Tab-separated table of C-alpha atoms in Angstrom:
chain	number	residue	atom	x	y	z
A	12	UNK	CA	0.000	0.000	0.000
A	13	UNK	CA	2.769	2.175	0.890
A	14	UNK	CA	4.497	1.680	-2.670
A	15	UNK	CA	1.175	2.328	-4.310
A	16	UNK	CA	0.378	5.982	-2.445
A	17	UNK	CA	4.039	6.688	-3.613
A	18	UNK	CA	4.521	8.764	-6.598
A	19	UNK	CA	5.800	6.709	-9.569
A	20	UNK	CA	7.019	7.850	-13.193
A	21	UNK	CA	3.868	6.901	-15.741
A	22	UNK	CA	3.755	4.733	-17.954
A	23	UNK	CA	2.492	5.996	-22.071
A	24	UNK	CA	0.624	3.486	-22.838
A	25	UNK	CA	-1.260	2.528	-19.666
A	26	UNK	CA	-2.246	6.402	-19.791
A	27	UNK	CA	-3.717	6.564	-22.968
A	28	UNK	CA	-5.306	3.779	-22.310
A	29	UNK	CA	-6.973	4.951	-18.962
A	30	UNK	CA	-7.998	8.241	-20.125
A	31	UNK	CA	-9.726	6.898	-23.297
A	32	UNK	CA	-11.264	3.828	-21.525
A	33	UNK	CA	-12.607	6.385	-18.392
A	34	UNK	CA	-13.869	8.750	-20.711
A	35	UNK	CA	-15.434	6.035	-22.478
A	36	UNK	CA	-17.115	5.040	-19.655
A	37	UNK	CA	-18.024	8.937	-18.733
A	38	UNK	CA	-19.993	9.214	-21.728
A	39	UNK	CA	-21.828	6.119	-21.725
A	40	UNK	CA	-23.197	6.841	-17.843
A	41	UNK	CA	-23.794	10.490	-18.250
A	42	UNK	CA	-26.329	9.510	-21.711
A	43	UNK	CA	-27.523	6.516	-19.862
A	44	UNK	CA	-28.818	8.241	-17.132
A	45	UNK	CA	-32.556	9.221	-17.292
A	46	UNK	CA	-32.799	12.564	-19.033
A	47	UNK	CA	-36.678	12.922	-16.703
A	48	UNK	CA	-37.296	15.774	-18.397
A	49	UNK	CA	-40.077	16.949	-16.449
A	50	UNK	CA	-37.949	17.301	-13.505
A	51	UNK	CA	-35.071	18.694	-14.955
A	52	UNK	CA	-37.581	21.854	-16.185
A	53	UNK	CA	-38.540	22.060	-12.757
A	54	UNK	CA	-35.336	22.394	-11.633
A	55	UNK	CA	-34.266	25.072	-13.806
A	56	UNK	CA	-37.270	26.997	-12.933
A	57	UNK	CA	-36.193	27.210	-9.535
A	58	UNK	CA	-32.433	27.939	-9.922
A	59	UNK	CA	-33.636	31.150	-12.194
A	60	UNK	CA	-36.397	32.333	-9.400
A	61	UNK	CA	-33.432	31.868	-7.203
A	62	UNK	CA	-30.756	33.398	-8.975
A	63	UNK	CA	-33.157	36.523	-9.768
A	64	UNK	CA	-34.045	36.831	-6.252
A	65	UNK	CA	-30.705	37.507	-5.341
A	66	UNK	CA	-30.510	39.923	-8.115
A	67	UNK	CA	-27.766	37.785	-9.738
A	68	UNK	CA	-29.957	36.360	-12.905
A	69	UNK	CA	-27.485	37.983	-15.407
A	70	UNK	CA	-27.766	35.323	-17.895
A	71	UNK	CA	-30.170	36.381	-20.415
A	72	UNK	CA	-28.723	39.729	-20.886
A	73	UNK	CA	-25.300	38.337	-21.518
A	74	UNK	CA	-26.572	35.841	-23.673
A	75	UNK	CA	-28.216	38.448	-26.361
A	76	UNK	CA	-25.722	41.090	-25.960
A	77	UNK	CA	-23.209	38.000	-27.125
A	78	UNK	CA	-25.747	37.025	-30.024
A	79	UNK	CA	-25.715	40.209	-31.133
A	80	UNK	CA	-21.884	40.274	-32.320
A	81	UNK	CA	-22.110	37.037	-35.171
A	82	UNK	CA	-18.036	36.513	-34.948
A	83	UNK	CA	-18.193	36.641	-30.967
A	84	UNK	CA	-20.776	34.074	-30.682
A	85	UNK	CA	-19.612	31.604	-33.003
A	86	UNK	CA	-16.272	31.980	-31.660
A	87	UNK	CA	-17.474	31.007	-28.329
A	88	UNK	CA	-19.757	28.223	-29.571
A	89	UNK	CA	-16.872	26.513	-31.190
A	90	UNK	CA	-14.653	27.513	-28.001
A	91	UNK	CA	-16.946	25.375	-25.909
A	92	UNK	CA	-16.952	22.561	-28.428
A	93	UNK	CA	-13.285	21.945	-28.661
A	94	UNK	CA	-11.175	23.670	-25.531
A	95	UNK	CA	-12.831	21.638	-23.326
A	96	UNK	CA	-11.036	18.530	-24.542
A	97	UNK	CA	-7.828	20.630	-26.071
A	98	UNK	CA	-6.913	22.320	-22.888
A	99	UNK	CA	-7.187	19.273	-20.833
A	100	UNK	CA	-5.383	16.710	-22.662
A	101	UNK	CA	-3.022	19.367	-23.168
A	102	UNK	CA	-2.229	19.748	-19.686
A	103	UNK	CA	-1.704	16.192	-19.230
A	104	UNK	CA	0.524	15.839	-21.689
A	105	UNK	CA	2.672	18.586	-20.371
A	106	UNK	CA	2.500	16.875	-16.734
A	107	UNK	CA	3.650	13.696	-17.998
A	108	UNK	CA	6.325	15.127	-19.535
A	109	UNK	CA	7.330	17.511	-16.999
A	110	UNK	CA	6.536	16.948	-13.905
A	111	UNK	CA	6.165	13.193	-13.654
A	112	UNK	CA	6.073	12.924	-10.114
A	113	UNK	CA	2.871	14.866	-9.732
A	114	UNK	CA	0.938	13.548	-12.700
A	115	UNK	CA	-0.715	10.612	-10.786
A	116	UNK	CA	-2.162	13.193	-8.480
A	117	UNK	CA	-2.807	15.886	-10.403
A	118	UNK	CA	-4.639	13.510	-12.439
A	119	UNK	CA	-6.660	11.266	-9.945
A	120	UNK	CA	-7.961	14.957	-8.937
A	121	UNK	CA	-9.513	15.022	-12.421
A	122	UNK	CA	-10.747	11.208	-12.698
A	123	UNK	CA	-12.432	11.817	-8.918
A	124	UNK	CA	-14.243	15.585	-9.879
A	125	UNK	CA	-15.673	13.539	-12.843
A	126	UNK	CA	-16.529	10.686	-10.437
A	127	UNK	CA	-18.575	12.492	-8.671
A	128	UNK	CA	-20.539	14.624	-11.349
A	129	UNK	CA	-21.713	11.754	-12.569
A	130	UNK	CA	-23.550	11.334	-9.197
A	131	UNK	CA	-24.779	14.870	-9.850
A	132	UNK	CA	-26.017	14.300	-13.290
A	133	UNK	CA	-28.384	11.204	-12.244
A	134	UNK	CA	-29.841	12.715	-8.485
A	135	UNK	CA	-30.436	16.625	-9.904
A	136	UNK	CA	-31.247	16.483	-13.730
A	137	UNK	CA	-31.175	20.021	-15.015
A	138	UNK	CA	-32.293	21.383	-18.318
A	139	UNK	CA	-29.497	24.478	-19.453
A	140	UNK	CA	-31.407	27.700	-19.969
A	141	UNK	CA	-31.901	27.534	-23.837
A	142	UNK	CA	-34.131	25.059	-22.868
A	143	UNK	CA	-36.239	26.469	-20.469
A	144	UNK	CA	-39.965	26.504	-20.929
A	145	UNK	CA	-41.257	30.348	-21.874
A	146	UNK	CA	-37.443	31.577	-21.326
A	147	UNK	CA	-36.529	34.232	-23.579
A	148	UNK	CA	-32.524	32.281	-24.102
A	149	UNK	CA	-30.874	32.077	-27.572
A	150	UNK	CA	-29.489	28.638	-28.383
A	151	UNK	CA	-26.942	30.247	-30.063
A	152	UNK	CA	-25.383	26.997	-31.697
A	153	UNK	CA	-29.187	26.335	-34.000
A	154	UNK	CA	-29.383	30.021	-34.681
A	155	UNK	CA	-26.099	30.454	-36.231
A	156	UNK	CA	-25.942	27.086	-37.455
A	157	UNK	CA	-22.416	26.051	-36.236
A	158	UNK	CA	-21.070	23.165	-34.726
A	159	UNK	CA	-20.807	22.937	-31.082
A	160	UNK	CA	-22.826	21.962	-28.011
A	161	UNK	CA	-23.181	18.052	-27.418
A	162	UNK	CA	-26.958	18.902	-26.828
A	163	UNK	CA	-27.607	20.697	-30.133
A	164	UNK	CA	-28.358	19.884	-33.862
A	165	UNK	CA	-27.501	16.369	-34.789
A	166	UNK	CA	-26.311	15.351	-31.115
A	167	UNK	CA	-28.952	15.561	-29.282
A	168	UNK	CA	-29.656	11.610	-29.941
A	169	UNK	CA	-26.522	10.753	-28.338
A	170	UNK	CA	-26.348	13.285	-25.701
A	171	UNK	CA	-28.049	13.706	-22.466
A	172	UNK	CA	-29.426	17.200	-22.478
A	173	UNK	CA	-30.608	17.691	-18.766
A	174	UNK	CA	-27.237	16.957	-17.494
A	175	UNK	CA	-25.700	20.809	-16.690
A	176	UNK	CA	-25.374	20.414	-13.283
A	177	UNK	CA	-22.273	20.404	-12.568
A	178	UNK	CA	-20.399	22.057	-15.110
A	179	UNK	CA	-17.339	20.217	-16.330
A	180	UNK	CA	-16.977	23.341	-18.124
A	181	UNK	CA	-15.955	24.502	-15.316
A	182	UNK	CA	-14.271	21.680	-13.196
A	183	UNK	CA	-12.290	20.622	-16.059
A	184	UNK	CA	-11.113	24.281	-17.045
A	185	UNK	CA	-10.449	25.184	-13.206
A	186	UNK	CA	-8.019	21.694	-13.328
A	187	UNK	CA	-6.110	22.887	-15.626
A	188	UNK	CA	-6.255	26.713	-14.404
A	189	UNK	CA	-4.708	25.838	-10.742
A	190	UNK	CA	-2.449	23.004	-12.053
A	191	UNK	CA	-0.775	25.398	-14.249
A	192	UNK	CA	-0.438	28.530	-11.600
A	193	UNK	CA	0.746	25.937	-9.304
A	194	UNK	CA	3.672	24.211	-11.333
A	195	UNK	CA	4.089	26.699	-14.360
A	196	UNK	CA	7.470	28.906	-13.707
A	197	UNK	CA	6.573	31.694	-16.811
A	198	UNK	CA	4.461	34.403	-15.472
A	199	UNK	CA	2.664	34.603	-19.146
A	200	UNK	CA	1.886	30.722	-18.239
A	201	UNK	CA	0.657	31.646	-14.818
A	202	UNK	CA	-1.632	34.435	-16.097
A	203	UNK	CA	-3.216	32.267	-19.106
A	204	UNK	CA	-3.964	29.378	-16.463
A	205	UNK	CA	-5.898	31.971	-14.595
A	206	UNK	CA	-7.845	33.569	-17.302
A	207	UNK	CA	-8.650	30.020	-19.088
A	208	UNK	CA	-11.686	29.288	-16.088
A	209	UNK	CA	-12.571	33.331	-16.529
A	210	UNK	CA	-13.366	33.378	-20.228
A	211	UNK	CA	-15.180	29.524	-19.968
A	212	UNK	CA	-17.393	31.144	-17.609
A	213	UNK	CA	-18.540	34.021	-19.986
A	214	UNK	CA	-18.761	31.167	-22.645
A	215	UNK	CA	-20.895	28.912	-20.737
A	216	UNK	CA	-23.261	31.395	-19.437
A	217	UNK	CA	-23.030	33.499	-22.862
A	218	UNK	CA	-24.210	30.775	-25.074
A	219	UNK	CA	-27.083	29.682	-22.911
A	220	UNK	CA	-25.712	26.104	-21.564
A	221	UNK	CA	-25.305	26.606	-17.807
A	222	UNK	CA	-26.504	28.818	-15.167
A	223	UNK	CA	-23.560	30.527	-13.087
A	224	UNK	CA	-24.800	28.010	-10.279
A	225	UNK	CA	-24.138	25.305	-12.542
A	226	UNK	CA	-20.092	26.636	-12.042
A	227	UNK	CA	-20.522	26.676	-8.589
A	228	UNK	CA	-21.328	22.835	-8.629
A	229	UNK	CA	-18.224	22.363	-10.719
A	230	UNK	CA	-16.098	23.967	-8.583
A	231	UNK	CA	-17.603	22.161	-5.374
A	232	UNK	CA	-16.868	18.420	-7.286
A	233	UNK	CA	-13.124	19.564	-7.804
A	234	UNK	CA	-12.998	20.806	-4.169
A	235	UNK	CA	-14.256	16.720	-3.807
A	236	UNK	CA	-11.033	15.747	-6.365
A	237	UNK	CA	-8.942	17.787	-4.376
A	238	UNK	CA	-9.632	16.372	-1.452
A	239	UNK	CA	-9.546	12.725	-2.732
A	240	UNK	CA	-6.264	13.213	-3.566
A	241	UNK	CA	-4.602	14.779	-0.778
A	242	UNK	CA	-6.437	11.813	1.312
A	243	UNK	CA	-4.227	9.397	-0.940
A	244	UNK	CA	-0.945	10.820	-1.664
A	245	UNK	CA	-1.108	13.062	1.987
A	246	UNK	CA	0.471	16.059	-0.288
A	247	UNK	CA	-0.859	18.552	-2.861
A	248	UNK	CA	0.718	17.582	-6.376
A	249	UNK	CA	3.020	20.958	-6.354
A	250	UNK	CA	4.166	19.616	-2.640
A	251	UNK	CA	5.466	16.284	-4.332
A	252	UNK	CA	8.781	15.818	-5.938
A	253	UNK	CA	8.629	16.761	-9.910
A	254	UNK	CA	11.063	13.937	-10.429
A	255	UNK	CA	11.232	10.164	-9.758
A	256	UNK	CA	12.802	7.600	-10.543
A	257	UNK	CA	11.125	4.674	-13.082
A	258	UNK	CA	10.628	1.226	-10.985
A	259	UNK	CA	10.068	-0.413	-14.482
A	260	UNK	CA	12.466	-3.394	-14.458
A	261	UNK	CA	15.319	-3.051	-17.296
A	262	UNK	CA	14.495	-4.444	-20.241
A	263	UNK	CA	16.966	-7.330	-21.336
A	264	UNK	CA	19.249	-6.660	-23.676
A	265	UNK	CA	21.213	-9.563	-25.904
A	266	UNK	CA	24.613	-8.456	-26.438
A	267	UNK	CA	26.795	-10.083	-29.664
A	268	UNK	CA	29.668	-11.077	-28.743
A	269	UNK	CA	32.342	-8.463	-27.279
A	270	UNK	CA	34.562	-6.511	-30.188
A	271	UNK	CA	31.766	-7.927	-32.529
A	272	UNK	CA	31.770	-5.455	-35.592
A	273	UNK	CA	27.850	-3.855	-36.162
A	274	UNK	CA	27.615	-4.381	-32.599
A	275	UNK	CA	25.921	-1.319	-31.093
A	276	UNK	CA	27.520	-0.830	-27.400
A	277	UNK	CA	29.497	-4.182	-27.782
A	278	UNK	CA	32.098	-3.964	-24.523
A	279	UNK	CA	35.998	-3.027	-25.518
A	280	UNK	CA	38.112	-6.023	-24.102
A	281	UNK	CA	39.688	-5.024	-20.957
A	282	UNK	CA	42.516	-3.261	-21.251
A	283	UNK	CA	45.274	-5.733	-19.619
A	284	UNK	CA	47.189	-5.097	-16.670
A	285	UNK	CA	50.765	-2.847	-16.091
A	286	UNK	CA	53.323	-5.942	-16.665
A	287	UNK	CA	55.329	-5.321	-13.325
A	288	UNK	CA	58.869	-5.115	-14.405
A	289	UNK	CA	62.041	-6.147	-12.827
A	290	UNK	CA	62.558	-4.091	-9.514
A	291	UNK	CA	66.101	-1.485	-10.402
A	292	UNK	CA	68.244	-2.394	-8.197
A	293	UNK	CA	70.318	-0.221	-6.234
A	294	UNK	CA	72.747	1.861	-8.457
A	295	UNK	CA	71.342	0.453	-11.348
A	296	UNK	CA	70.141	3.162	-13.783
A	297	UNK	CA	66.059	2.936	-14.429
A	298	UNK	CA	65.266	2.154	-18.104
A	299	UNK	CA	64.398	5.766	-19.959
A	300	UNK	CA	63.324	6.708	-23.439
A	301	UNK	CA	62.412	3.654	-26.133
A	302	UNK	CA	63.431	1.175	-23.085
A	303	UNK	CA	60.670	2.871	-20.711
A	304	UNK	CA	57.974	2.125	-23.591
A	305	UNK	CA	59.284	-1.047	-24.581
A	306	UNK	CA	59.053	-2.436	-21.248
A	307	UNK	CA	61.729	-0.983	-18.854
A	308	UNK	CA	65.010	-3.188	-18.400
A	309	UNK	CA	63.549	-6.132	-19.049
A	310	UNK	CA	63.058	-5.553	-22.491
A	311	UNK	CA	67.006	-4.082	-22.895
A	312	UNK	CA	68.945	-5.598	-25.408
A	313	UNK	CA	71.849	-8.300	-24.357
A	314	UNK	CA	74.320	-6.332	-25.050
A	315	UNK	CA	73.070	-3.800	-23.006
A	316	UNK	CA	72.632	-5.476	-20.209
A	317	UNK	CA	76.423	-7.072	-20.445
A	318	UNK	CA	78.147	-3.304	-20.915
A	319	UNK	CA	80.709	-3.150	-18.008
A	320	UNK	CA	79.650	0.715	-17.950
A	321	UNK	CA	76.682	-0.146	-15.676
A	322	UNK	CA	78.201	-1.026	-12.875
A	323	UNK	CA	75.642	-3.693	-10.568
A	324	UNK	CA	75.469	-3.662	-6.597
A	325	UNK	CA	75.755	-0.793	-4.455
A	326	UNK	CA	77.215	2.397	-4.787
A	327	UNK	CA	80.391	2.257	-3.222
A	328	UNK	CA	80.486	3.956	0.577
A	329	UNK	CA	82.584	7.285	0.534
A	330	UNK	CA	85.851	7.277	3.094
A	331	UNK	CA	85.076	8.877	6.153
A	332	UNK	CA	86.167	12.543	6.771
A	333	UNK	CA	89.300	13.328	8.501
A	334	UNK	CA	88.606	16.466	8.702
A	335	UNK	CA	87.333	18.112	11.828
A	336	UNK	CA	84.540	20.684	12.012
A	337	UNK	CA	86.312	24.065	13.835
């Protein structure tokens, strides 16, 4: 258990595989659970009485003042088609390739905010305002005819369209937001992450498919992610180490034969050992010059070693002084 709540290097393909197979599985609960669409009207109703009581039901102004502007509004309709998934995988990527040691975290806090809006999405069904009975909302993806929300146009038989609360808008785009202020060392960086969950919020509530509430329910199931993973790993992912080392056992590798030619990383034969040559005697004069690299005095020449001018023993002890010191 200890080993598993440790942070380990990740593994490519095990990754890929995970994120597709969970999303996989994301999608098919989300559509499979019971659009009740009677409920889900009711529901809306009564967020918009509340959010007008508090003088906070901003929605419908935002959402024609954006309709108005044809390049702003199709901008943000294809913004909240596409960033969603862009921005996220994005940010994984760069985690797994920079800051290994906090990916698993950073990324169970995603898989467990998900979790638990699926659990949302089946006890609180909630229609988005463009669907509203008698509301005065643009659904600004049919009006201007451009591809974007999963519960528009040619979608809508594969998509659940009373599931906007919580807003993954939102708990996805916040992710990515804090992960990059947190670990992100360019201030540029640090101010995009920031703005990324700002501007998603105009886009959600500008194109009529969540209420500002439905935000606050995406924030409150990252909070939950957060949470998870702190419980797990006992650290925030900018408290763990960036890098670690990879467990992965070494793959074997078969080796030709050392000095093989075409050999890639074939071993150079050990280089021998110094040949210890004959200990100079006393007086005797060490080898220098072509002898030295040839092998010292063992490798001198006969003759050489039979001149009488090298004479063999001991030097010969100097006569002591008669001389007195004064």
């Amino acid at each position: 258990m200890r080993r598993m709540r440790s942070p380990r290097r990740p593994r490519i393909w095990f990754e890929i595989l995970l994120i597709g197979v969970s999303y996989w599985i994301y999608s098919l609960v989300r559509n499979a659970v019971p659009e009740q669409k009677a409920e889900a009207l009711r529901n809306a109703d009564w967020i918009w009485h509340v959010q007008r009581s508090m003088g906070l039901g901003f929605e419908e102004a935002v959402n024609h003042a954006v309709n108005s502007v044809t390049w702003l509004v199709v901008a943000m309709n294809y913004y909240y088609a596409t960033l969603h998934f862009i921005v996220t995988i994005a940010v994984l990527v760069w985690l797994y390739r920079r800051h290994p040691g906090r990916y698993a975290a950073s990324r169970l806090i995603l898989f467990a905010t998900t979790a638990v809006a699926l659990l949302g999405y089946y006890l609180y069904p909630l229609a988005p305002p463009r669907l509203m009975r008698g509301g005065n909302f643009i659904d600004t993806v049919m009006v201007h005819e451009t591809w974007g929300s999963m519960a528009s146009g040619n979608f809508k038989a594969v998509s659940n369209q009373y599931a906007a609360m919580p807003s993954m808008h939102i708990g996805w785009s916040l992710w990515c937001g804090l992960t990059i202020l947190a670990l992100a060392k360019a201030p540029w960086a640090k101010i995009l992450g920031m703005l990324y969950p700002a501007v998603t919020l105009i886009v959600i509530v500008a194109t009529a498919n969540h209420f500002w509430l439905d935000a606050v329910g995406g924030m409150a199931c990252l909070a939950f992610g957060f949470a998870v993973s702190y419980a797990w790993y006992r650290a925030l992912p900018h408290q763990l180490p960036r890098w670690v080392e990879d467990d992965r056992p070494r793959r074997r590798r078969w080796l030709r034969r050392p000095g093989t030619p075409g050999t890639r990383g074939a071993h150079k034969p050990a280089a021998q050992p110094a040949r210890k040559g004959r200990t100079v005697p006393s007086g005797e004069a060490a080898p220098t010059g072509e002898a030295a690299r040839t092998g010292g005095a063992s490798r001198m020449t006969p003759a050489t070693r039979s001149s009488p001018s090298i004479k063999r023993g001991p030097p010969p002890r100097s006569a002591p002084s008669s001389q007195t010191a004064p």
